[in-house]
Coordinates of C-alpha atoms in Angstrom, one line a residue:
X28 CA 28.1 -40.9 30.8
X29 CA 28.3 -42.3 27.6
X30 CA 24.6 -43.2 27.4
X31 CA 23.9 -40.0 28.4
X32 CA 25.7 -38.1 25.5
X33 CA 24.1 -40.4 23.2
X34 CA 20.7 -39.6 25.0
X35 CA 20.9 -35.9 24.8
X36 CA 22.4 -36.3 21.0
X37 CA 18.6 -38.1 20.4
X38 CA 16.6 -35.4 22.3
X39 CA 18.7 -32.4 20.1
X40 CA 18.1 -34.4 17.4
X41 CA 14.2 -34.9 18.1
X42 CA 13.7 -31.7 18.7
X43 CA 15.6 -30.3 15.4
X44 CA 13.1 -32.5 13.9
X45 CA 9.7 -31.2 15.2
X46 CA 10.9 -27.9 14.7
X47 CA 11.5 -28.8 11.1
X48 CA 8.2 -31.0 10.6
X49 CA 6.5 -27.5 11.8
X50 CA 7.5 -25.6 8.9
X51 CA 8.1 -22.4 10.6
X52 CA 9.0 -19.5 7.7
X53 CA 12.0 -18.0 8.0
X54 CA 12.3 -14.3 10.3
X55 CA 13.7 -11.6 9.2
X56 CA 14.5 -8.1 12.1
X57 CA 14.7 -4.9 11.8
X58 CA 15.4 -2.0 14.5
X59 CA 14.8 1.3 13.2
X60 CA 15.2 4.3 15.1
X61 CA 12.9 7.1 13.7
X62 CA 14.3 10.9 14.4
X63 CA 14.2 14.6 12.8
X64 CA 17.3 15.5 10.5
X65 CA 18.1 18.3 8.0
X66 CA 16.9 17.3 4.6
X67 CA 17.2 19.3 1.6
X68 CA 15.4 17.8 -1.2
X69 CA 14.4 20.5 -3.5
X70 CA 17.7 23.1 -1.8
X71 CA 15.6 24.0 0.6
X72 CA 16.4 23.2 4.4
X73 CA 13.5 21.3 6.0
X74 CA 13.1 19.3 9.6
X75 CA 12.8 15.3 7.8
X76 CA 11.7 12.2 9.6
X77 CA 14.6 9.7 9.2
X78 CA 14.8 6.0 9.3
X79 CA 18.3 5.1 10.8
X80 CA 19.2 8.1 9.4
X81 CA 18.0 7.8 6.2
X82 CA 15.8 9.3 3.7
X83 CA 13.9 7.4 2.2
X84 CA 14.4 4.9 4.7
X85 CA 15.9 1.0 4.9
X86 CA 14.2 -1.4 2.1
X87 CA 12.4 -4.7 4.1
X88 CA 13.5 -7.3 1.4
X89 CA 11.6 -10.7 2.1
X90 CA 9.9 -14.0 0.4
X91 CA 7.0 -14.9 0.4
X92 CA 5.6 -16.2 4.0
X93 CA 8.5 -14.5 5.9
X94 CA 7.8 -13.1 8.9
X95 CA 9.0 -9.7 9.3
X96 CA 9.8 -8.4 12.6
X97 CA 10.5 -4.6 12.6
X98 CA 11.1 -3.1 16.0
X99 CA 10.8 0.5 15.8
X100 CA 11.9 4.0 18.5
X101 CA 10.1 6.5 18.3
X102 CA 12.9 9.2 19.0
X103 CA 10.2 12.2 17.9
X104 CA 8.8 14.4 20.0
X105 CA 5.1 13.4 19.1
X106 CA 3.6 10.1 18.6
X107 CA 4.2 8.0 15.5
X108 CA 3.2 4.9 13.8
X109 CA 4.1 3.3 10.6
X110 CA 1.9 1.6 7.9
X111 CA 2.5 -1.1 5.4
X112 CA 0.4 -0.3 2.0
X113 CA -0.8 -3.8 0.7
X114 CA 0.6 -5.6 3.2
X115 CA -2.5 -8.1 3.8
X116 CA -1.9 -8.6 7.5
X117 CA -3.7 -12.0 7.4
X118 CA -6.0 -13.1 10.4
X119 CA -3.5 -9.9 11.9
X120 CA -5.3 -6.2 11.6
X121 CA -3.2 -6.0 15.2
X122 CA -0.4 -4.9 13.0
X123 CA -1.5 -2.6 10.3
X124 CA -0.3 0.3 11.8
X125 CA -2.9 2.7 11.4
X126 CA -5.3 5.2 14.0
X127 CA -8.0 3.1 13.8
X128 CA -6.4 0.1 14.4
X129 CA -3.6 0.8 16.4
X130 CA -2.3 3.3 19.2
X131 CA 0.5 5.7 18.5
X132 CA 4.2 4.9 19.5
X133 CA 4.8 7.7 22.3
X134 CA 7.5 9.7 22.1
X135 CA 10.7 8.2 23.4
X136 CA 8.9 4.6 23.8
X137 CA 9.3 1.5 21.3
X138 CA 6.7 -1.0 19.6
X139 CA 7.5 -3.8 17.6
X140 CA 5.7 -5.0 14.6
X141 CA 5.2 -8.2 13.6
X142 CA 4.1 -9.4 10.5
X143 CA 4.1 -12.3 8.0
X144 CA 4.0 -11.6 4.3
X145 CA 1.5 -14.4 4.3
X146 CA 0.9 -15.6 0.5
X147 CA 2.3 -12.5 -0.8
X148 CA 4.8 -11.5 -3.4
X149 CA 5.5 -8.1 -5.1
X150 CA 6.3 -4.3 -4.7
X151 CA 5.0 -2.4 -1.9
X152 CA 5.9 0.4 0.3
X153 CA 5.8 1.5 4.4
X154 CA 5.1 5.0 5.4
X155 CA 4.1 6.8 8.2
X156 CA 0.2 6.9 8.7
X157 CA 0.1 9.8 11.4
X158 CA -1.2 13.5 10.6
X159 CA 0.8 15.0 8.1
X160 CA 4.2 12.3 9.0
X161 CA 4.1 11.4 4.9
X162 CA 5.3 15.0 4.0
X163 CA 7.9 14.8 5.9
X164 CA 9.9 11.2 4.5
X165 CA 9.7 8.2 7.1
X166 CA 8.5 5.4 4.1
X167 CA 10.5 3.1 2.3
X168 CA 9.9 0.1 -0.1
X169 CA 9.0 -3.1 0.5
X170 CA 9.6 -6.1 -1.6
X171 CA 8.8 -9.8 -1.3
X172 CA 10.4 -12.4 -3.6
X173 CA 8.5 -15.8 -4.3
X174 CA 9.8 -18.9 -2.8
X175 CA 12.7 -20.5 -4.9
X176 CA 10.3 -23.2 -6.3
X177 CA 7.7 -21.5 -7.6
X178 CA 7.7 -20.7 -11.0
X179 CA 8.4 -16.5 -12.0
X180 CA 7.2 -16.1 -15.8
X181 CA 10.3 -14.2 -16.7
X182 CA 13.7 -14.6 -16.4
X183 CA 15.8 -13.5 -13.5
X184 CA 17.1 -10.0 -13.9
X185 CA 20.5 -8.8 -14.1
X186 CA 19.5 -6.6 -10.6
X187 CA 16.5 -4.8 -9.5
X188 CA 15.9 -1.4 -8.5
X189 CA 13.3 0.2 -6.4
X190 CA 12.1 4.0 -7.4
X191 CA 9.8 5.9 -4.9
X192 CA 8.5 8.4 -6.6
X193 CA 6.3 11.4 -5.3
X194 CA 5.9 14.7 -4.8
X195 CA 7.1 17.6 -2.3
X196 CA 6.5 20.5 -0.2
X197 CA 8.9 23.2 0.7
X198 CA 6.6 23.6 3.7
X199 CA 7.1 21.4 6.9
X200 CA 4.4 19.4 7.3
X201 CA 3.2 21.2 11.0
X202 CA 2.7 23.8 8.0
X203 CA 1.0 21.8 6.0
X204 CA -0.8 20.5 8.9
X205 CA -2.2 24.1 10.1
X206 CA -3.4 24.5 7.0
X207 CA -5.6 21.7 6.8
X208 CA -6.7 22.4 10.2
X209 CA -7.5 25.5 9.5
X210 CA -10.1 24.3 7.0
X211 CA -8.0 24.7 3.4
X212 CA -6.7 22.3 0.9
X213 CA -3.2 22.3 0.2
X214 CA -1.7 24.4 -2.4
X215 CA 0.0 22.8 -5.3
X216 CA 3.1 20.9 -4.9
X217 CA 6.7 22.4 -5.0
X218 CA 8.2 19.4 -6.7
X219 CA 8.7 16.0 -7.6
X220 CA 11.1 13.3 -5.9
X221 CA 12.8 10.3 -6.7
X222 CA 14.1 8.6 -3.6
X223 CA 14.0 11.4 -1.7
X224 CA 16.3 13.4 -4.5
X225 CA 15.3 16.4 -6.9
X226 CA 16.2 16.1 -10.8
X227 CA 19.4 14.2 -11.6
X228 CA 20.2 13.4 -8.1
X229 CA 20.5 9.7 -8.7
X230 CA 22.2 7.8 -11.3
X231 CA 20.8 3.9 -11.6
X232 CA 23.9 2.0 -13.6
X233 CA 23.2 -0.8 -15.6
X234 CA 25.3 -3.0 -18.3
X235 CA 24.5 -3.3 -21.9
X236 CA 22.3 -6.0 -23.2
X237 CA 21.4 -7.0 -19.9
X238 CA 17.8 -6.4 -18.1
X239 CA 16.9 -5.4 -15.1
X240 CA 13.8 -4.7 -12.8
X241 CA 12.4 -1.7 -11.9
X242 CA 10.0 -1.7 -8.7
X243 CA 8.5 2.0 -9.0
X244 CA 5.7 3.0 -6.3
X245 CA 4.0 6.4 -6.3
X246 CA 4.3 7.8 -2.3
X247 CA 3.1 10.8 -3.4
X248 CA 0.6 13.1 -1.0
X249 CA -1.6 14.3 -3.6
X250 CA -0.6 13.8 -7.4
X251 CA -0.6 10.7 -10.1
X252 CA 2.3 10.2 -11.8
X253 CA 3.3 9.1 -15.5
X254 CA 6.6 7.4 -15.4
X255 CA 9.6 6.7 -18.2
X256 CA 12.9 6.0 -19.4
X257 CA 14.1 7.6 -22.1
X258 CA 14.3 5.2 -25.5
X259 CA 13.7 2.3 -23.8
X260 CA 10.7 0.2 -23.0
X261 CA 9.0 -1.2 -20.4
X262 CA 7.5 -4.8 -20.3
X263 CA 4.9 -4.8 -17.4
X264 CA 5.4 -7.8 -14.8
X265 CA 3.6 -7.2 -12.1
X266 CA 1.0 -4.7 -10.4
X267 CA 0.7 -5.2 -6.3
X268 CA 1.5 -8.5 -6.0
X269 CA -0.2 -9.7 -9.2
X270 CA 1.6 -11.2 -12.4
X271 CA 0.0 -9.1 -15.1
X272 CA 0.1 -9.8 -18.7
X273 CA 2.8 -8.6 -20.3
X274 CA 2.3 -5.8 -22.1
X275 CA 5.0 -3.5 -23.2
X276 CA 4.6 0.2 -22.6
X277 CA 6.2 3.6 -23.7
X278 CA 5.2 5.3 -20.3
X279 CA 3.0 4.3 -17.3
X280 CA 0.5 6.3 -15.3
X281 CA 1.2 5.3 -11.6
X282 CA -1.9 6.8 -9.7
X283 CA -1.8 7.8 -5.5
X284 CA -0.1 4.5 -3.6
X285 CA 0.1 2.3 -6.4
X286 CA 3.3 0.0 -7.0
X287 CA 4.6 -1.6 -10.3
X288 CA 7.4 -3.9 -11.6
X289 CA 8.4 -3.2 -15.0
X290 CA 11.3 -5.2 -17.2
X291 CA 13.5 -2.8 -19.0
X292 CA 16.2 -4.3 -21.6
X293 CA 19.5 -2.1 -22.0
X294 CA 19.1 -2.4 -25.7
X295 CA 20.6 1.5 -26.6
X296 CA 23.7 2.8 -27.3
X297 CA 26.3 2.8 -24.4
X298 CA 25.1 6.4 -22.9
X299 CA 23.1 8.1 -20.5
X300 CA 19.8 8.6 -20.7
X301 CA 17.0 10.4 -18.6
X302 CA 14.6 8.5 -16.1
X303 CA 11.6 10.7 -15.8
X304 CA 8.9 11.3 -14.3
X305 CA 5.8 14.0 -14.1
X306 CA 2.7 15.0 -12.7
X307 CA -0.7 13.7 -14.5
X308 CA -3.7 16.1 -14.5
X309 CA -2.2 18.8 -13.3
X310 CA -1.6 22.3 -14.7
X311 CA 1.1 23.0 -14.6
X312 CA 3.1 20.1 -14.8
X313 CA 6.5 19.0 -12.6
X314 CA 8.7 17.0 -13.8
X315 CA 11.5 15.3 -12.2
X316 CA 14.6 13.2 -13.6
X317 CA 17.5 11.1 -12.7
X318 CA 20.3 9.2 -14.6
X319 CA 20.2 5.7 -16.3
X320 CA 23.9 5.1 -16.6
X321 CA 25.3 2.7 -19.0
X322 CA 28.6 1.0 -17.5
X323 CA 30.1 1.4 -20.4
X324 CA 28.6 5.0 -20.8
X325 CA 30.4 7.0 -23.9
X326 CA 28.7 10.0 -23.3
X327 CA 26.0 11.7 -21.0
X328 CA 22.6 12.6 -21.5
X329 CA 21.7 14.7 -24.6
X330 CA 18.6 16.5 -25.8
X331 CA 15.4 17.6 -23.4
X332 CA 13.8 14.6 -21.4
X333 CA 10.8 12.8 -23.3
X334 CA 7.6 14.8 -23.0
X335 CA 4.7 12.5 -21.7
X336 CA 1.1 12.6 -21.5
X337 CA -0.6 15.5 -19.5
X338 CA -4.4 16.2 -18.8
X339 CA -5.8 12.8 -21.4
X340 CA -7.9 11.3 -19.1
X341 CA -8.9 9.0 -22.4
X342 CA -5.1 7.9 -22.7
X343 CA -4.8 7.0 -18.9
X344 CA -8.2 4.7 -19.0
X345 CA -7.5 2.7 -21.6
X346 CA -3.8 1.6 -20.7
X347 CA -5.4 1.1 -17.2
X348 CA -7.9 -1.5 -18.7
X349 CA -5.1 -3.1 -20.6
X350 CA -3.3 -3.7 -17.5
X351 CA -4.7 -7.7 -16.2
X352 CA -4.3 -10.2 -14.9
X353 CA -1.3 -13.6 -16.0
X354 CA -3.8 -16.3 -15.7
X355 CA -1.2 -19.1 -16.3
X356 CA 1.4 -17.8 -14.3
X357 CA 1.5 -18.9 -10.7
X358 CA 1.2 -16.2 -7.7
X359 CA 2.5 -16.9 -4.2
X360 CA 1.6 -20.6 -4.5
X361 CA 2.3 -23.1 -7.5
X362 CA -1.1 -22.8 -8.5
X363 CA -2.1 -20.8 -11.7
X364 CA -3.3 -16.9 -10.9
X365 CA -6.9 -18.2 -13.0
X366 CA -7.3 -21.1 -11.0
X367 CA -9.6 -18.9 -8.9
X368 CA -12.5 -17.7 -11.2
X369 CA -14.0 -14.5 -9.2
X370 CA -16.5 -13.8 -12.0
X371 CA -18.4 -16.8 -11.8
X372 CA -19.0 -16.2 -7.4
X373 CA -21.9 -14.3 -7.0
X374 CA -21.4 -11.1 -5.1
X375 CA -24.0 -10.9 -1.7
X376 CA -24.1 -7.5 -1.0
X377 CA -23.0 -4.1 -3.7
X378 CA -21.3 -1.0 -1.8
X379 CA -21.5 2.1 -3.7
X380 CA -19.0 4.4 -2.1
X381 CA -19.3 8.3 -3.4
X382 CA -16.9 10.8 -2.9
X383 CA -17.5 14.5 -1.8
X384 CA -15.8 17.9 -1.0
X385 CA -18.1 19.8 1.6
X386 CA -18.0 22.7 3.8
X387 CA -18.8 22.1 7.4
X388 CA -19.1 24.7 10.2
X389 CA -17.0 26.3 7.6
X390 CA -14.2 24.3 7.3
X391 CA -13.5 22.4 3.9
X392 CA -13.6 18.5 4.9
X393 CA -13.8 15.4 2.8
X394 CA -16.5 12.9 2.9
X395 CA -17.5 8.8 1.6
X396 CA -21.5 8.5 1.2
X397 CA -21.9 11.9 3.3
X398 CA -19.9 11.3 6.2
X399 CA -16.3 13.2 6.9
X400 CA -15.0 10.6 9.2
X401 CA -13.3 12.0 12.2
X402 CA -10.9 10.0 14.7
X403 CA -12.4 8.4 17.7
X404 CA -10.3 8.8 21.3
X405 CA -9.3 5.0 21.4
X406 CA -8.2 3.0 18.3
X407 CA -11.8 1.5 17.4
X408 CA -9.8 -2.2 17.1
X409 CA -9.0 -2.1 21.0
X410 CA -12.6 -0.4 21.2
X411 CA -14.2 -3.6 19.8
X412 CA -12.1 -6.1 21.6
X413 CA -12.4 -4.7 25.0
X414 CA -16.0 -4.1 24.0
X415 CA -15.5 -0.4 24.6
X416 CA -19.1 1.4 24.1
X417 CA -19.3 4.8 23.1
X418 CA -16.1 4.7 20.4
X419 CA -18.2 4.3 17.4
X420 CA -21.3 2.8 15.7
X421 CA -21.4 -0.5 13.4
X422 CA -23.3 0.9 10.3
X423 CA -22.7 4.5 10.8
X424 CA -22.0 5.0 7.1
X425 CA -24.3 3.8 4.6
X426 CA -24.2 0.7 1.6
X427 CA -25.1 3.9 -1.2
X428 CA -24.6 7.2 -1.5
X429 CA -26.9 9.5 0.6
X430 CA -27.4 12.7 -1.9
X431 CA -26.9 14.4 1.4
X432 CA -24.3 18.0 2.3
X433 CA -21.8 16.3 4.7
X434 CA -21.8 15.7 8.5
X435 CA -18.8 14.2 11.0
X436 CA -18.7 10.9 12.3
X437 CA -16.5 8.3 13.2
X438 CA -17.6 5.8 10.1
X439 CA -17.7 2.2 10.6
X440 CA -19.0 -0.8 8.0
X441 CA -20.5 -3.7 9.4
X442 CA -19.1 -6.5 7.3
X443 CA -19.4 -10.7 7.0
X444 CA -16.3 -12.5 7.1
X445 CA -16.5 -14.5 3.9
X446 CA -18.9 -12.4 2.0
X447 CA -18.3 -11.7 -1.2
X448 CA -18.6 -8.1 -2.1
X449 CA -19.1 -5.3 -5.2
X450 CA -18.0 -2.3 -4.7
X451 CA -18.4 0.4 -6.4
X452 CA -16.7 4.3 -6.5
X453 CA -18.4 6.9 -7.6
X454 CA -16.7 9.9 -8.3
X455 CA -18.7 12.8 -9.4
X456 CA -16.0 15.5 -9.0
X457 CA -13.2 16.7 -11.9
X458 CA -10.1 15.7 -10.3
X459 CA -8.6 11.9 -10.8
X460 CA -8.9 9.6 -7.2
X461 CA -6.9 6.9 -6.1
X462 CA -8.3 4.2 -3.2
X463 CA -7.0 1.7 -1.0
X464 CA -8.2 -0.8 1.1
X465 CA -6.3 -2.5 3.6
X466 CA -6.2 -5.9 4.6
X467 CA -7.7 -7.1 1.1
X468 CA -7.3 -7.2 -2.7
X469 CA -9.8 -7.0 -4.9
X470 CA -10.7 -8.2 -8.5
X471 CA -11.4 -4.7 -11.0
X472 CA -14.0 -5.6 -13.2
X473 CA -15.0 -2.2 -14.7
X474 CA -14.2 1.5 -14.9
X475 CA -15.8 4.1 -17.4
X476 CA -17.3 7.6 -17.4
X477 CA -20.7 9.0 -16.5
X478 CA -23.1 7.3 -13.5
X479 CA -23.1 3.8 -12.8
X480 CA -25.9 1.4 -12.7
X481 CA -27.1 -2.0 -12.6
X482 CA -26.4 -2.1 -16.5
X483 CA -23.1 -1.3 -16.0
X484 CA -22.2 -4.9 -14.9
X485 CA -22.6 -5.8 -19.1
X486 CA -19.4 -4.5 -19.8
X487 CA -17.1 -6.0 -16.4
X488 CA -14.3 -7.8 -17.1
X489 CA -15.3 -11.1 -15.5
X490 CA -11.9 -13.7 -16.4
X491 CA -8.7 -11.7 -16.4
X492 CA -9.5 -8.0 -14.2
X493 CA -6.3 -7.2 -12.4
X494 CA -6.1 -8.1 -8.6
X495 CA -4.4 -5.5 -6.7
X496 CA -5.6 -3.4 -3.4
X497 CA -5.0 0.2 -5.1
X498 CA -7.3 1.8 -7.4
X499 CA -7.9 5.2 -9.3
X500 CA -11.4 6.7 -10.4
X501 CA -11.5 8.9 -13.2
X502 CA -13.6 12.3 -13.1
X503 CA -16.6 12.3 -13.2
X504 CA -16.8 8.1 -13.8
X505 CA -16.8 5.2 -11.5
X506 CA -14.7 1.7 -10.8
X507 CA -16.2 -1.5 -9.7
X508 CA -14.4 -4.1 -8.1
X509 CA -15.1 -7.8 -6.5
X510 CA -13.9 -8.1 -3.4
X511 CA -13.8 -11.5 -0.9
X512 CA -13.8 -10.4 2.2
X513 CA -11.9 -13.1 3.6
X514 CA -9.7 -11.7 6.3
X515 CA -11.3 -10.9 9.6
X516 CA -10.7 -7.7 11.3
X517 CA -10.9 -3.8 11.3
X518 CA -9.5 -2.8 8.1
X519 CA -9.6 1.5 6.8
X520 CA -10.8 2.0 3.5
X521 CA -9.1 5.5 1.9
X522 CA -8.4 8.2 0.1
X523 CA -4.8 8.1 -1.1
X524 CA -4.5 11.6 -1.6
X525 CA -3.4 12.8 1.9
X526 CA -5.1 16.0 2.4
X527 CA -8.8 14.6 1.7
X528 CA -7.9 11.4 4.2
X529 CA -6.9 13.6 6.6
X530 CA -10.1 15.4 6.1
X531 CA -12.1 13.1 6.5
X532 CA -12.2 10.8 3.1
X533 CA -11.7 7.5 4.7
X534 CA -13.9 5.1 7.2
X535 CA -13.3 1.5 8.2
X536 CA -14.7 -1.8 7.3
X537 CA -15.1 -3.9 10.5
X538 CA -15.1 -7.7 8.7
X539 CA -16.7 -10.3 11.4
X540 CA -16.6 -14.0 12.3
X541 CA -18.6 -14.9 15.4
X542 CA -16.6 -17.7 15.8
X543 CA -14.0 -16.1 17.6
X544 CA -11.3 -18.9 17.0
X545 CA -7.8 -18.2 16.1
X546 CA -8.5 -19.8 12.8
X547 CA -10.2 -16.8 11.8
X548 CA -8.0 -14.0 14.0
X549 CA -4.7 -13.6 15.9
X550 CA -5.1 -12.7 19.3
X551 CA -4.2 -9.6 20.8
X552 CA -0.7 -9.1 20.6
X553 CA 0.6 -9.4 24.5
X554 CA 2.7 -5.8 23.8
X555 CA -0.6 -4.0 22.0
X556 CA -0.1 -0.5 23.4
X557 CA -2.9 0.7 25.1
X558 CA -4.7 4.0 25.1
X559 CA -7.5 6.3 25.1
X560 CA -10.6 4.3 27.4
X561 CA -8.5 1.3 26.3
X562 CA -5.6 2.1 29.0
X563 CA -4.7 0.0 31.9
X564 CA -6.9 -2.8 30.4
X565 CA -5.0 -6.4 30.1
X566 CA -4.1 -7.4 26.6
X567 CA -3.8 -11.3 27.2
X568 CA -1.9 -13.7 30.1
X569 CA 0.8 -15.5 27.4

């Protein structure tokens, strides 16, 4: 008996061991039931998707190669998935949560995602990717902490706070919906929000002399953002998961789906003082504030918020092109960010991606290169595992821009896994876009005004561009970036102002090994929900 005690003892022991010796990261769960409410943020009553009950919903706090497993009821009465902007999703496009990659939770039915902030750190946000879902609440941020041994270049902050920051309808968004369907743009916004509140509606408290980091992301439907706190500056730390230089700034411009961390010393008189935040580009201009609150506060707030910058497109380009790249400081691993020099690859293939606003059958739609992508009937993931003809067409969107009125098609890129890419976006209209790409970040290497061109390459930033996945393009100019396409799957390329995405301003990018290992790709999840010409197929016998 003895013996036997001893013996079991060794086999616990053995196998504490190889599960340690495998180094598996560290989970973290969520359930999250998502459901209608009553929401009033601008006074108004509207129908609100809630998280748990909450609006905004729960924060997913994480380190670096976590894994994340977020269970989530759909308790609506349509379909719903959620999306995970800059979340890389490596070797795992399974998980990214949008139409073309996934199929909709049904209503009253669960899903669970799972996913592994896989050599990741910094500010990001979940939302919901579905029709119009965004203008009705359902995101939340995201943040992932490095691993306690690897080096932060600054300090550790007295506390953190995370600001989601867009604007807001007064309409539902079936309203807004109907009108998009019925071939209009949406009208101009009723408001701005911070964490789901109108002006003043939060106070963020904070002790003298002490610093503290503010994670701000712009979850906005259709408008930039400049962001500030009153008499106090901001030191710039981080941009999408990148260590930037840093630069101190009076006010930042926060462009469609882009996140930043800023460092902000409590270095004022013991009052309050306004938080504030307003549209860019717009005319007229919202603003929106809340409350800094010193803790040992001797009065409130006093005089009109700070005024920021308005229509100067000038302004907003240059502080982008300031904002780069720490090369010393290490990212997710110990090694320095410059330790990978992207200027000196050379790129294999150049993507010029144009944007345009046409009419067709007389409906105003959105369009990349020509093409207004529309949604195929299965998820065109499942369509190219389950070799599904008939969904869409590899190269059904063309490398340049066409000069072409626009026509409707479900837009797929035919891409090399481990090619490295320029892309460039061309924007020839007067209004300020913003562009994501999932699944990747890329190196930005140039933006300026007018028509690009082979000579435009001259003037890139080829040692210290940022690296983020979020990007805006000025009127009327273009941005280049360098992109390694070095995670296989079938990743959608957008417009991060809603209304043209929904229209059409997006396609997806269908990155390809023929190796067909799981070195390169995660197999079908054995859950995958199944539909469209995918239903009642098998997903995989683990």
């Amino acid at each position: 008996m003895r013996n036997l005690f001893w013996w079991c003892l060794m086999v616990v022991q053995m196998l504490f061991l190889l599960d340690f010796s495998n180094g598996e990261s560290p989970y973290r769960f969520y359930n999250w039931n998502i459901t209608y409410g009553d929401i009033y943020p601008l006074g108004v009553k509207q129908q609100g998707i809630l998280i748990n009950g909450q609006f905004p919903g729960p924060p997913i706090e994480s380190v670096t190669n976590d894994n994340v497993i977020v269970n989530v009821f759909n308790s609506l009465d349509e379909p719903f998935l959620l999306s995970w902007n800059g979340i890389q999703q490596r070797r795992n496009s399974w998980q990214d949560g949008v139409y073309g990659t996934n199929c909709p939770i049904p209503p009253g039915q669960n899903s669970t995602y799972n996913l592994q902030v896989k050599d990741q750190i910094g500010s990001f946000f979940y939302f919901p990717s579905l029709a119009m879902h965004k203008a009705a609440g359902g995101y939340g941020g995201i943040k992932i902490d490095s691993r306690p041994l690897i080096p932060v270049p600054f300090p550790p902050p007295a506390g953190e706070y995370t600001i989601l920051v867009g604007d807001w309808f007064k309409q539902n968004h079936t309203d807004l919906k109907a009108i998009l369907d019925g071939g209009n743009d949406l009208p101009f916004p009723d408001g701005l929000l911070m964490n789901g509140r109108g002006s003043n509606g939060l106070t963020f408290t904070v002790d003298q002399g002490r610093t503290y980091r503010f994670r701000i992301s712009n979850v906005a439907l259709t408008t930039a953002i400049n962001f500030r706190i009153q008499g106090h500056k901001m030191v710039l730390v981080e941009a999408e998961g990148t260590h930037t230089l840093q630069n101190i700034y009076e006010s930042l411009d926060i462009h469609l789906g882009q996140s930043y961390s800023v460092l902000v010393t409590m270095d004022q008189p013991g009052q309050d003082y306004y938080i504030v935040a307003s549209t860019r580009f717009t005319s007229p201009v919202l603003t929106t504030t809340t409350i800094l609150h010193y803790s040992n506060s001797a009065g409130s707030v006093s005089g009109p918020a700070p005024g920021g910058p308005t229509i100067e497109i000038d302004w907003s380009l240059n502080q982008a092109r300031s904002i780069r790249q720490n090369l010393t400081a290490s990212g997710p691993r110990p090694n320095p960010q410059g330790s990978y020099h992207y200027g000196l690859v050379n790129t294999t293939r150049t993507i010029r991606l144009a944007s345009s606003a046409p009419m067709i059958n007389g409906k105003q739609r959105f369009a990349v290169n020509s093409v207004s992508f529309i949604p195929a009937d299965t998820p065109l993931k499942l369509a190219d595992y389950f070799k599904i003809p008939g969904v869409f067409n590899l190269g059904s969107i063309s490398d340049n821009p066409t000069g072409g009125g626009g026509y409707l098609q479900t837009s797929v890129m035919a891409a090399d896994f481990r090619a490295y890419v320029e892309v460039v976006f061309e924007n020839p209209e007067d209004i300020v876009q913003s562009w994501h790409i999932d699944g990747h970040i890329f190196f930005v290497v140039g933006m300026d005004g007018g028509q690009w061109s082979p000579a435009s390459r001259l003037n890139y930033n080829l040692r210290d561009g940022i690296s983020r996945c979020t990007i805006q393009v000025y009127p009327r100019s273009w941005t280049a970036l360098y992109m390694p396409l070095d995670n296989v799957g079938m990743w959608n390329i957008r417009s991060e102002n809603w209304a043209r995405q929904y229209l059409g301003q997006q396609f997806y990018l269908r990155v390809y090994s023929p190796a067909n290992s799981w070195r390169d790709e995660y197999p079908i999840p054995k859950g995958a929900l199944l539909c469209g010409r995918a239903s009642g197929r098998k997903t995989r016998p683990l």
